[in-house]
């Protein structure tokens, strides 16, 4: 399941936990996320995502049929 959004370290991370709890494998699209006021770059959220879910990608790596 591909995930992107705003506030990577809070809202997006919470969505990742919900997907994981539902038995899905969430993958964060790192260049389509933004951080919160605590971390505008979103890098904190990306690091937390990698720690919890392991799966990261970038939009350039995606191919659609």
XYZ file of C-alpha atoms in Angstrom:
65
model
C 0.000 0.000 0.000
C 1.571 3.297 -1.095
C 1.333 6.196 1.355
C 2.094 9.920 1.071
C 0.826 13.033 2.818
C 1.393 15.961 5.113
C 2.863 15.742 8.630
C 4.985 12.652 8.046
C 5.954 12.359 11.713
C 2.337 12.321 12.952
C -0.605 11.820 10.573
C 1.209 9.828 7.895
C 2.913 7.653 10.504
C -0.471 6.999 12.162
C -1.866 5.906 8.787
C 1.092 3.540 8.448
C 0.306 1.940 11.801
C -3.372 1.550 10.853
C -2.440 -0.133 7.559
C 0.086 -2.376 9.285
C -2.456 -3.347 11.943
C -4.886 -4.251 9.138
C -2.322 -6.708 7.784
C -1.104 -4.550 4.896
C 2.461 -3.579 3.991
C 2.663 0.238 3.935
C 5.313 1.852 1.730
C 6.126 5.548 2.145
C 6.700 7.670 -0.980
C 9.376 9.846 0.589
C 9.365 12.735 -1.901
C 5.575 13.146 -1.636
C 5.517 13.896 2.094
C 6.012 16.986 4.231
C 6.897 17.290 7.876
C 5.106 19.131 10.648
C 6.082 22.406 12.281
C 8.592 20.429 14.381
C 10.395 19.094 11.293
C 9.507 20.822 8.026
C 11.776 18.524 5.992
C 9.872 15.413 7.050
C 13.094 13.516 7.732
C 12.077 12.615 11.274
C 8.932 10.954 9.933
C 10.895 9.149 7.220
C 13.340 7.782 9.812
C 10.485 6.675 12.076
C 8.730 5.044 9.112
C 11.891 3.181 8.122
C 12.353 1.984 11.707
C 8.793 0.680 12.048
C 7.848 -0.462 8.528
C 11.135 -0.682 6.544
C 9.519 0.081 3.161
C 10.425 3.361 1.429
C 10.336 4.457 -2.198
C 10.433 7.630 -4.303
C 7.896 8.679 -6.921
C 10.499 8.293 -9.698
C 10.827 4.598 -8.819
C 7.117 3.918 -9.315
C 5.714 2.553 -12.550
C 2.029 2.272 -13.328
C 0.384 0.097 -15.939
